[in-house]
Amino acid sequence: MRLYDDTRGGAFYREKLEELLFWVRKRWGRCSKSRHYSDLARSAFAGDGALSLAPLLALVLCAPLVLAGCRNGKSVSQLERNEIFSLGYGNFEDELNLQNLSGVGEIQTSLVMKDGFFYIANGESKKIMEMNSYGDLITFYYNEDVNPTPSYVKGKSAETSTRKAIPYPFNELSCIAVDSRKYLYAVDKLPLERQEQDAAKKHVLSQIVLRFDRDGNFLDYIGQQGPGGTPFPFIKAVYATEENELVVVSLTNDGYTVYWFSTDGYLLYKVPVDDASVPDPYADGDGGHWLHVAEIIPGCEGRTLFLKVDYYSSFVDETVHLESGVHYEKSFLYQFEVDSAAYGEHPLEIPPYTEQVTEGFSSGHYDIPFDFIGVTDSGWCFFMVSTDDGFSVMMMQLDGQRILRRKLPVLRRDTLYYTFNLSNDGILSALLIQSGSARVDWWRTDSLIQSVIKN
């Protein structure tokens, strides 16, 4: 058996090496021996990315001995932050450029973690970076008019480098998704002259989903009907299921529309969702209640949509007998089966986050709805709310039998912007934008859940 097949090239072996390193860190964390092992693994590549066989051979032979001492039998009892890597600010390929941070409008920088690789879409500088768990750049997608050409694609470095640079004329990047084939889906906005109008609904159709294969080759763009189709109205989010099907969640003044595509990119289902189509436990009441569809997120497996719906009522001031405010009542998580176009019979009631407020000698509490951030492949629903000292995370089983609540301590005064991502296996990652640098952290919520299940 040959350890090294020179017909595959260094990029193939580097990719497999990165997958091994992610498995080491996920299984044994940051113990000293795993760090030594990782250093040895990374030395298998020279500075220019060329493969060196001596360290690689030692890597394979020493794995069982080196890692045997890293086992940790302690049960996970709380969420601990792990700083994965940091990023500087600037125009180079491995830096973030947030020149529009003080401008008007939403920040278009987001994070996706898939199988130990981190994908950062930096819409402000029209680029996407794929990085490993040590912050090393693997693939760089960039607009040549805005970003300088990376040095590793010039001269002799281009012949031996395992890093990829993919030029593409991005216009206005926003959210991204990655499937198990490592296909990259990126939402982009068309130039003004290519945008369309929906005269009947008075919508501007301006966004498309770009599709790249695992090697960075541009395949096509996805529209409403599939490849090359009509542009979408505003896209709130895109997702890739375990079956490598693409889900696009679009939002307009009329409500949501969910587009579900096959692995080849062709439309399978179009699901409109508005307030009138969602179950309402107060429908037979006095009309003093209303609802709000807050989030729609697909499940990891099958064709299920999870809808988080908040319910409110009017607050009446008894002294003047007039409506003077809005009172939050409760939230439900509904399962909608796309194939049968039917809601599940038993929605999950979501407990609120209770905020304690003290003023002078009096105190009170207020109920606040959690944000819904996703469902894992093991059937745990994740909810989050921003607090004064960071974030509060609630994890619930779909049957409601178990609920876990944990704090994510984050210094809010030092954090200018943040974006979270929940992986299918239950790892919570975040990109935290701070004044000096950006930081990518994760919290091993998957280990917490496994610990609770075993106990």
CSV table of C-alpha atoms in Angstrom, one decimal:
chain,number,residue,atom,x,y,z
A,1,MET,CA,0.0,0.0,0.0
A,2,ARG,CA,1.4,3.4,-0.9
A,3,LEU,CA,1.1,6.1,1.7
A,4,TYR,CA,1.5,8.9,-0.8
A,5,ASP,CA,0.0,8.9,-4.2
A,6,ASP,CA,1.6,11.7,-6.2
A,7,THR,CA,-1.2,11.7,-8.8
A,8,ARG,CA,-3.6,13.3,-6.3
A,9,GLY,CA,-1.6,16.4,-5.5
A,10,GLY,CA,-0.8,18.2,-2.2
A,11,ALA,CA,-4.3,19.8,-2.0
A,12,PHE,CA,-5.9,16.4,-1.5
A,13,TYR,CA,-3.7,15.4,1.3
A,14,ARG,CA,-3.9,18.8,3.0
A,15,GLU,CA,-7.7,18.5,3.0
A,16,LYS,CA,-7.6,15.0,4.6
A,17,LEU,CA,-5.0,16.3,7.1
A,18,GLU,CA,-7.3,19.2,8.1
A,19,GLU,CA,-10.2,16.8,8.6
A,20,LEU,CA,-8.0,14.7,10.9
A,21,LEU,CA,-6.9,17.7,12.9
A,22,PHE,CA,-10.5,18.8,13.4
A,23,TRP,CA,-11.3,15.3,14.7
A,24,VAL,CA,-8.4,15.5,17.1
A,25,ARG,CA,-9.5,18.8,18.5
A,26,LYS,CA,-13.1,17.8,18.7
A,27,ARG,CA,-12.3,14.6,20.5
A,28,TRP,CA,-9.5,15.6,22.8
A,29,GLY,CA,-9.7,19.4,22.9
A,30,ARG,CA,-6.6,21.4,23.6
A,31,CYS,CA,-4.5,19.1,25.9
A,32,SER,CA,-0.7,19.4,25.5
A,33,LYS,CA,-0.3,16.2,23.7
A,34,SER,CA,-2.9,17.0,21.1
A,35,ARG,CA,-1.2,20.3,20.5
A,36,HIS,CA,2.1,18.6,19.9
A,37,TYR,CA,0.4,16.2,17.6
A,38,SER,CA,-1.2,19.1,15.7
A,39,ASP,CA,2.2,20.9,15.4
A,40,LEU,CA,3.7,17.7,13.9
A,41,ALA,CA,0.8,17.4,11.5
A,42,ARG,CA,1.1,21.0,10.3
A,43,SER,CA,4.8,20.6,9.7
A,44,ALA,CA,3.9,18.0,7.1
A,45,PHE,CA,3.5,21.0,4.8
A,46,ALA,CA,6.3,23.4,4.0
A,47,GLY,CA,5.8,27.1,4.2
A,48,ASP,CA,4.7,27.2,0.6
A,49,GLY,CA,2.2,24.4,1.0
A,50,ALA,CA,4.3,21.6,-0.5
A,51,LEU,CA,4.0,18.2,1.1
A,52,SER,CA,6.8,16.8,3.2
A,53,LEU,CA,6.7,13.0,3.7
A,54,ALA,CA,8.9,12.7,6.8
A,55,PRO,CA,6.6,14.5,9.2
A,56,LEU,CA,3.6,12.9,7.5
A,57,LEU,CA,5.0,9.4,8.1
A,58,ALA,CA,5.7,10.2,11.8
A,59,LEU,CA,2.1,11.6,12.0
A,60,VAL,CA,0.6,8.3,11.0
A,61,LEU,CA,2.9,6.1,13.2
A,62,CYS,CA,2.6,8.2,16.3
A,63,ALA,CA,-1.1,8.9,16.4
A,64,PRO,CA,-2.2,6.1,18.7
A,65,LEU,CA,0.6,6.8,21.2
A,66,VAL,CA,0.4,10.5,21.3
A,67,LEU,CA,-3.4,10.7,21.6
A,68,ALA,CA,-3.8,7.9,24.1
A,69,GLY,CA,-2.8,10.3,27.0
A,70,CYS,CA,-5.4,13.0,26.0
A,71,ARG,CA,-8.6,11.2,27.1
A,72,ASN,CA,-10.6,13.2,29.6
A,73,GLY,CA,-13.3,11.5,31.6
A,74,LYS,CA,-14.7,14.6,33.1
A,75,SER,CA,-18.4,15.2,32.5
A,76,VAL,CA,-19.3,18.5,30.9
A,77,SER,CA,-21.3,20.7,33.3
A,78,GLN,CA,-21.1,24.1,31.7
A,79,LEU,CA,-20.5,25.9,28.5
A,80,GLU,CA,-16.9,26.9,28.1
A,81,ARG,CA,-15.7,29.3,25.4
A,82,ASN,CA,-12.9,28.0,23.2
A,83,GLU,CA,-11.1,30.7,21.1
A,84,ILE,CA,-10.4,29.0,17.8
A,85,PHE,CA,-8.5,31.8,16.0
A,86,SER,CA,-8.5,35.5,15.4
A,87,LEU,CA,-8.4,37.7,12.3
A,88,GLY,CA,-6.9,41.1,11.7
A,89,TYR,CA,-8.5,43.9,9.8
A,90,GLY,CA,-7.3,44.9,6.4
A,91,ASN,CA,-7.4,44.1,2.7
A,92,PHE,CA,-5.2,40.9,2.6
A,93,GLU,CA,-6.8,37.6,1.9
A,94,ASP,CA,-6.8,36.4,5.5
A,95,GLU,CA,-8.2,39.7,7.0
A,96,LEU,CA,-11.6,41.2,7.4
A,97,ASN,CA,-12.5,44.5,6.0
A,98,LEU,CA,-15.4,46.2,7.7
A,99,GLN,CA,-15.1,49.7,6.3
A,100,ASN,CA,-18.9,50.1,6.4
A,101,LEU,CA,-19.2,49.2,10.1
A,102,SER,CA,-20.2,52.8,10.9
A,103,GLY,CA,-22.5,53.2,7.9
A,104,VAL,CA,-26.2,52.8,7.5
A,105,GLY,CA,-27.8,49.4,7.0
A,106,GLU,CA,-27.1,45.8,8.0
A,107,ILE,CA,-23.6,44.4,8.3
A,108,GLN,CA,-23.2,41.7,5.6
A,109,THR,CA,-20.6,39.5,7.3
A,110,SER,CA,-21.6,36.0,8.4
A,111,LEU,CA,-20.1,32.7,9.6
A,112,VAL,CA,-20.8,29.0,8.8
A,113,MET,CA,-18.9,26.1,10.4
A,114,LYS,CA,-19.1,22.7,8.5
A,115,ASP,CA,-17.0,19.7,9.4
A,116,GLY,CA,-14.3,21.7,11.2
A,117,PHE,CA,-13.9,24.3,8.4
A,118,PHE,CA,-15.0,27.9,8.9
A,119,TYR,CA,-16.5,29.9,6.0
A,120,ILE,CA,-16.7,33.6,6.5
A,121,ALA,CA,-18.6,35.8,4.0
A,122,ASN,CA,-17.3,39.3,4.2
A,123,GLY,CA,-19.8,41.2,2.2
A,124,GLU,CA,-18.3,44.6,2.9
A,125,SER,CA,-15.2,43.5,0.9
A,126,LYS,CA,-16.9,41.1,-1.5
A,127,LYS,CA,-15.0,38.0,-0.5
A,128,ILE,CA,-15.5,34.6,1.2
A,129,MET,CA,-12.7,32.9,3.2
A,130,GLU,CA,-12.6,29.2,3.9
A,131,MET,CA,-10.3,28.5,6.9
A,132,ASN,CA,-9.4,25.5,9.0
A,133,SER,CA,-9.7,25.4,12.8
A,134,TYR,CA,-6.3,27.0,13.2
A,135,GLY,CA,-7.2,30.0,11.1
A,136,ASP,CA,-5.2,29.0,8.1
A,137,LEU,CA,-6.7,30.1,4.8
A,138,ILE,CA,-7.7,27.2,2.5
A,139,THR,CA,-9.8,28.8,-0.2
A,140,PHE,CA,-10.3,32.4,-1.0
A,141,TYR,CA,-13.2,33.6,-3.2
A,142,TYR,CA,-12.8,37.3,-4.1
A,143,ASN,CA,-13.8,40.2,-6.3
A,144,GLU,CA,-10.7,41.2,-8.2
A,145,ASP,CA,-11.9,44.8,-8.5
A,146,VAL,CA,-11.9,45.2,-4.7
A,147,ASN,CA,-9.3,42.8,-3.3
A,148,PRO,CA,-5.6,42.4,-4.2
A,149,THR,CA,-4.5,39.1,-5.8
A,150,PRO,CA,-3.1,36.8,-3.2
A,151,SER,CA,0.7,36.4,-3.2
A,152,TYR,CA,0.5,32.6,-3.2
A,153,VAL,CA,-1.0,32.5,-6.7
A,154,LYS,CA,1.9,34.4,-8.2
A,155,GLY,CA,5.2,33.1,-9.6
A,156,LYS,CA,6.6,29.8,-8.4
A,157,SER,CA,4.4,29.8,-5.3
A,158,ALA,CA,1.4,29.1,-7.6
A,159,GLU,CA,2.9,25.7,-8.6
A,160,THR,CA,3.3,24.3,-5.1
A,161,SER,CA,0.6,26.1,-3.1
A,162,THR,CA,-2.3,24.0,-1.8
A,163,ARG,CA,-4.4,27.1,-1.1
A,164,LYS,CA,-6.9,28.2,-3.7
A,165,ALA,CA,-7.8,31.6,-5.0
A,166,ILE,CA,-11.1,31.9,-6.9
A,167,PRO,CA,-11.9,35.2,-8.5
A,168,TYR,CA,-15.6,36.0,-9.0
A,169,PRO,CA,-17.3,39.4,-9.6
A,170,PHE,CA,-19.4,39.4,-6.4
A,171,ASN,CA,-21.7,42.4,-6.2
A,172,GLU,CA,-23.4,42.5,-2.8
A,173,LEU,CA,-22.7,39.3,-0.8
A,174,SER,CA,-24.8,38.4,2.2
A,175,CYS,CA,-25.5,34.9,3.7
A,176,ILE,CA,-23.9,31.6,2.8
A,177,ALA,CA,-24.4,27.9,3.3
A,178,VAL,CA,-22.3,24.7,2.8
A,179,ASP,CA,-23.5,21.2,2.2
A,180,SER,CA,-21.8,17.8,2.9
A,181,ARG,CA,-20.3,17.8,-0.6
A,182,LYS,CA,-18.5,21.1,0.4
A,183,TYR,CA,-20.6,22.9,-2.2
A,184,LEU,CA,-20.8,26.6,-1.4
A,185,TYR,CA,-24.0,28.6,-1.8
A,186,ALA,CA,-23.7,32.4,-1.6
A,187,VAL,CA,-26.4,34.9,-1.8
A,188,ASP,CA,-25.6,37.9,-4.1
A,189,LYS,CA,-27.5,40.9,-5.4
A,190,LEU,CA,-27.7,41.5,-9.1
A,191,PRO,CA,-26.7,44.8,-10.6
A,192,LEU,CA,-29.6,47.2,-11.0
A,193,GLU,CA,-29.9,46.6,-14.8
A,194,ARG,CA,-30.5,42.9,-14.2
A,195,GLN,CA,-33.1,43.2,-11.4
A,196,GLU,CA,-36.7,42.5,-12.1
A,197,GLN,CA,-40.1,43.8,-10.8
A,198,ASP,CA,-43.0,41.7,-9.6
A,199,ALA,CA,-45.8,44.1,-10.6
A,200,ALA,CA,-48.6,42.1,-9.0
A,201,LYS,CA,-47.0,42.0,-5.6
A,202,LYS,CA,-44.9,45.1,-5.9
A,203,HIS,CA,-41.7,43.3,-5.1
A,204,VAL,CA,-38.2,43.9,-6.3
A,205,LEU,CA,-36.6,40.7,-7.5
A,206,SER,CA,-32.9,41.3,-7.0
A,207,GLN,CA,-31.1,38.4,-5.3
A,208,ILE,CA,-29.7,35.0,-6.6
A,209,VAL,CA,-27.9,32.1,-5.0
A,210,LEU,CA,-24.4,31.4,-6.5
A,211,ARG,CA,-23.3,27.8,-6.4
A,212,PHE,CA,-19.6,26.6,-6.3
A,213,ASP,CA,-18.4,23.0,-6.2
A,214,ARG,CA,-15.9,21.6,-3.7
A,215,ASP,CA,-13.0,22.7,-5.9
A,216,GLY,CA,-14.2,26.3,-6.1
A,217,ASN,CA,-15.5,26.0,-9.7
A,218,PHE,CA,-18.6,28.2,-10.3
A,219,LEU,CA,-21.4,26.0,-11.4
A,220,ASP,CA,-24.4,28.3,-11.9
A,221,TYR,CA,-26.8,30.5,-10.0
A,222,ILE,CA,-30.1,29.4,-8.5
A,223,GLY,CA,-33.3,31.5,-9.1
A,224,GLN,CA,-36.9,30.8,-8.0
A,225,GLN,CA,-37.4,28.0,-10.5
A,226,GLY,CA,-33.8,26.6,-10.3
A,227,PRO,CA,-30.6,27.2,-12.3
A,228,GLY,CA,-30.9,30.5,-14.2
A,229,GLY,CA,-34.3,31.2,-12.8
A,230,THR,CA,-36.1,34.4,-11.9
A,231,PRO,CA,-34.3,36.3,-9.1
A,232,PHE,CA,-35.7,36.1,-5.5
A,233,PRO,CA,-37.1,38.9,-3.4
A,234,PHE,CA,-35.1,39.6,-0.3
A,235,ILE,CA,-33.4,36.5,1.0
A,236,LYS,CA,-33.3,36.3,4.8
A,237,ALA,CA,-31.3,33.0,5.0
A,238,VAL,CA,-30.1,29.9,3.1
A,239,TYR,CA,-29.6,26.4,4.4
A,240,ALA,CA,-28.2,23.1,3.2
A,241,THR,CA,-29.8,19.9,4.5
A,242,GLU,CA,-28.0,16.6,5.2
A,243,GLU,CA,-29.4,15.4,1.9
A,244,ASN,CA,-27.6,18.3,0.2
A,245,GLU,CA,-30.9,20.0,-0.7
A,246,LEU,CA,-30.9,23.8,-0.7
A,247,VAL,CA,-33.5,25.8,1.2
A,248,VAL,CA,-34.0,29.5,0.6
A,249,VAL,CA,-36.0,31.6,3.0
A,250,SER,CA,-37.3,34.8,1.4
A,251,LEU,CA,-39.1,37.6,3.3
A,252,THR,CA,-41.4,40.3,2.0
A,253,ASN,CA,-44.1,42.5,3.4
A,254,ASP,CA,-46.6,39.7,2.6
A,255,GLY,CA,-44.7,37.2,4.7
A,256,TYR,CA,-42.3,34.4,4.1
A,257,THR,CA,-41.8,32.2,1.1
A,258,VAL,CA,-39.6,29.1,1.4
A,259,TYR,CA,-38.1,27.5,-1.7
A,260,TRP,CA,-36.9,23.9,-1.4
A,261,PHE,CA,-34.5,22.7,-4.1
A,262,SER,CA,-33.2,19.3,-5.1
A,263,THR,CA,-29.5,18.4,-5.0
A,264,ASP,CA,-29.3,19.4,-8.7
A,265,GLY,CA,-30.7,22.8,-7.9
A,266,TYR,CA,-34.3,22.4,-9.3
A,267,LEU,CA,-37.3,23.6,-7.4
A,268,LEU,CA,-39.2,20.9,-5.5
A,269,TYR,CA,-41.5,22.9,-3.3
A,270,LYS,CA,-42.6,26.5,-2.8
A,271,VAL,CA,-44.1,27.1,0.6
A,272,PRO,CA,-45.8,30.5,1.3
A,273,VAL,CA,-46.1,31.3,5.0
A,274,ASP,CA,-48.0,34.3,6.4
A,275,ASP,CA,-49.8,35.1,9.7
A,276,ALA,CA,-53.1,33.8,8.4
A,277,SER,CA,-51.7,30.3,7.5
A,278,VAL,CA,-50.1,29.7,10.9
A,279,PRO,CA,-52.0,27.9,13.8
A,280,ASP,CA,-53.4,30.4,16.2
A,281,PRO,CA,-54.5,29.2,19.7
A,282,TYR,CA,-56.3,32.6,20.2
A,283,ALA,CA,-58.3,32.4,17.0
A,284,ASP,CA,-61.6,32.0,18.8
A,285,GLY,CA,-60.9,34.8,21.3
A,286,ASP,CA,-62.0,38.4,21.4
A,287,GLY,CA,-59.6,39.5,18.7
A,288,GLY,CA,-57.2,41.2,21.2
A,289,HIS,CA,-54.3,38.9,20.2
A,290,TRP,CA,-52.0,38.6,17.3
A,291,LEU,CA,-49.0,36.6,16.2
A,292,HIS,CA,-45.6,37.1,14.6
A,293,VAL,CA,-43.7,34.5,12.6
A,294,ALA,CA,-40.2,35.2,14.0
A,295,GLU,CA,-38.1,32.5,12.3
A,296,ILE,CA,-38.3,29.6,9.8
A,297,ILE,CA,-35.5,27.1,9.7
A,298,PRO,CA,-35.4,23.7,8.0
A,299,GLY,CA,-34.5,20.5,9.9
A,300,CYS,CA,-31.2,18.7,9.3
A,301,GLU,CA,-32.9,15.6,7.9
A,302,GLY,CA,-36.0,15.0,5.8
A,303,ARG,CA,-38.2,17.9,4.6
A,304,THR,CA,-39.4,19.6,7.7
A,305,LEU,CA,-39.7,23.3,8.4
A,306,PHE,CA,-39.6,24.6,12.0
A,307,LEU,CA,-41.6,27.8,12.6
A,308,LYS,CA,-41.1,29.8,15.7
A,309,VAL,CA,-44.2,31.9,16.3
A,310,ASP,CA,-44.6,34.6,19.0
A,311,TYR,CA,-48.1,35.6,20.4
A,312,TYR,CA,-48.9,39.0,21.8
A,313,SER,CA,-51.9,40.7,23.3
A,314,SER,CA,-53.0,44.3,23.9
A,315,PHE,CA,-52.2,45.8,27.2
A,316,VAL,CA,-55.1,47.9,28.6
A,317,ASP,CA,-54.5,50.7,31.1
A,318,GLU,CA,-57.4,50.2,33.6
A,319,THR,CA,-57.2,53.8,34.8
A,320,VAL,CA,-58.3,55.2,31.4
A,321,HIS,CA,-59.6,51.9,29.8
A,322,LEU,CA,-57.4,52.4,26.7
A,323,GLU,CA,-54.9,50.2,25.0
A,324,SER,CA,-51.5,51.5,26.1
A,325,GLY,CA,-49.0,48.8,25.1
A,326,VAL,CA,-48.3,45.3,24.0
A,327,HIS,CA,-47.9,42.3,26.2
A,328,TYR,CA,-45.9,39.2,25.2
A,329,GLU,CA,-47.9,36.0,25.9
A,330,LYS,CA,-46.1,32.9,24.7
A,331,SER,CA,-44.2,31.2,21.9
A,332,PHE,CA,-44.6,27.9,20.0
A,333,LEU,CA,-42.4,26.0,17.7
A,334,TYR,CA,-44.3,24.3,15.0
A,335,GLN,CA,-43.2,21.5,12.7
A,336,PHE,CA,-44.4,21.7,9.1
A,337,GLU,CA,-44.0,18.7,6.9
A,338,VAL,CA,-43.3,20.0,3.4
A,339,ASP,CA,-44.1,16.8,1.5
A,340,SER,CA,-47.6,16.6,3.0
A,341,ALA,CA,-48.1,20.3,3.5
A,342,ALA,CA,-49.3,19.7,7.1
A,343,TYR,CA,-48.4,21.0,10.5
A,344,GLY,CA,-47.6,18.5,13.3
A,345,GLU,CA,-50.2,17.9,16.0
A,346,HIS,CA,-48.2,18.8,19.0
A,347,PRO,CA,-46.3,22.1,18.9
A,348,LEU,CA,-43.5,22.8,21.4
A,349,GLU,CA,-44.2,25.6,23.8
A,350,ILE,CA,-41.0,27.6,24.4
A,351,PRO,CA,-40.5,29.0,27.9
A,352,PRO,CA,-39.6,32.7,27.9
A,353,TYR,CA,-36.4,34.3,29.2
A,354,THR,CA,-37.3,36.2,32.4
A,355,GLU,CA,-35.5,39.5,32.9
A,356,GLN,CA,-35.3,40.8,36.4
A,357,VAL,CA,-35.4,44.6,36.7
A,358,THR,CA,-34.7,46.5,39.9
A,359,GLU,CA,-35.3,50.2,40.3
A,360,GLY,CA,-34.9,51.9,43.7
A,361,PHE,CA,-36.7,49.8,46.3
A,362,SER,CA,-39.0,48.1,43.8
A,363,SER,CA,-38.3,45.2,41.5
A,364,GLY,CA,-40.1,43.3,38.8
A,365,HIS,CA,-39.7,40.8,36.0
A,366,TYR,CA,-40.5,40.8,32.3
A,367,ASP,CA,-40.8,37.8,29.9
A,368,ILE,CA,-38.8,38.1,26.7
A,369,PRO,CA,-39.1,35.6,23.8
A,370,PHE,CA,-36.0,33.7,22.7
A,371,ASP,CA,-34.6,33.8,19.2
A,372,PHE,CA,-34.7,30.4,17.5
A,373,ILE,CA,-31.3,29.5,15.9
A,374,GLY,CA,-31.8,25.9,14.7
A,375,VAL,CA,-32.3,22.2,15.4
A,376,THR,CA,-29.5,19.6,15.6
A,377,ASP,CA,-29.5,16.2,13.9
A,378,SER,CA,-30.1,14.6,17.4
A,379,GLY,CA,-33.3,16.6,17.8
A,380,TRP,CA,-32.3,19.4,20.1
A,381,CYS,CA,-33.7,22.8,19.5
A,382,PHE,CA,-31.5,25.8,20.2
A,383,PHE,CA,-32.7,29.2,21.4
A,384,MET,CA,-30.8,32.4,22.3
A,385,VAL,CA,-31.3,35.8,23.8
A,386,SER,CA,-29.0,38.7,24.3
A,387,THR,CA,-28.4,39.7,28.0
A,388,ASP,CA,-26.3,42.4,29.8
A,389,ASP,CA,-23.5,40.0,30.4
A,390,GLY,CA,-23.5,38.1,27.1
A,391,PHE,CA,-26.1,35.6,25.9
A,392,SER,CA,-28.4,33.1,27.4
A,393,VAL,CA,-28.8,29.8,25.5
A,394,MET,CA,-31.7,27.4,26.0
A,395,MET,CA,-31.6,23.8,24.5
A,396,MET,CA,-34.8,21.8,24.4
A,397,GLN,CA,-35.6,18.3,23.1
A,398,LEU,CA,-38.3,18.2,20.5
A,399,ASP,CA,-40.6,16.4,22.9
A,400,GLY,CA,-40.0,19.0,25.6
A,401,GLN,CA,-38.8,16.4,28.1
A,402,ARG,CA,-35.4,18.0,28.8
A,403,ILE,CA,-34.4,21.7,28.9
A,404,LEU,CA,-30.9,23.0,29.4
A,405,ARG,CA,-30.1,26.6,30.1
A,406,ARG,CA,-26.6,28.0,30.0
A,407,LYS,CA,-24.8,31.4,29.9
A,408,LEU,CA,-22.4,32.5,27.2
A,409,PRO,CA,-20.3,35.2,28.9
A,410,VAL,CA,-19.3,37.7,26.3
A,411,LEU,CA,-18.1,41.3,27.1
A,412,ARG,CA,-20.7,43.2,25.2
A,413,ARG,CA,-18.9,46.6,25.6
A,414,ASP,CA,-16.0,45.2,23.7
A,415,THR,CA,-18.1,43.5,20.9
A,416,LEU,CA,-19.2,45.7,18.1
A,417,TYR,CA,-20.9,43.0,16.0
A,418,TYR,CA,-21.5,39.3,16.3
A,419,THR,CA,-23.0,36.5,14.3
A,420,PHE,CA,-23.7,32.9,15.4
A,421,ASN,CA,-23.9,29.6,13.7
A,422,LEU,CA,-25.2,26.2,14.9
A,423,SER,CA,-23.8,23.1,13.2
A,424,ASN,CA,-25.9,20.1,12.5
A,425,ASP,CA,-24.1,18.1,15.2
A,426,GLY,CA,-24.7,20.8,17.8
A,427,ILE,CA,-21.5,23.0,18.0
A,428,LEU,CA,-22.3,26.6,18.5
A,429,SER,CA,-19.8,29.0,16.8
A,430,ALA,CA,-19.5,32.8,16.7
A,431,LEU,CA,-17.7,35.5,14.8
A,432,LEU,CA,-17.1,38.3,17.3
A,433,ILE,CA,-16.1,41.7,15.9
A,434,GLN,CA,-14.1,43.7,18.4
A,435,SER,CA,-12.1,46.9,18.2
A,436,GLY,CA,-8.7,45.4,17.8
A,437,SER,CA,-9.4,42.2,15.9
A,438,ALA,CA,-12.1,39.7,15.0
A,439,ARG,CA,-12.4,36.4,16.9
A,440,VAL,CA,-13.9,33.1,16.0
A,441,ASP,CA,-15.0,31.1,19.1
A,442,TRP,CA,-17.0,28.0,19.7
A,443,TRP,CA,-18.9,26.4,22.6
A,444,ARG,CA,-19.1,22.6,22.8
A,445,THR,CA,-22.8,22.4,23.3
A,446,ASP,CA,-22.7,18.9,21.6
A,447,SER,CA,-20.6,17.6,24.5
A,448,LEU,CA,-22.9,19.2,27.0
A,449,ILE,CA,-25.9,17.4,25.5
A,450,GLN,CA,-24.2,14.1,25.3
A,451,SER,CA,-23.1,14.4,29.0
A,452,VAL,CA,-26.7,15.1,30.1
A,453,ILE,CA,-28.1,12.2,28.0
A,454,LYS,CA,-25.6,9.7,29.6
A,455,ASN,CA,-26.4,10.9,33.1
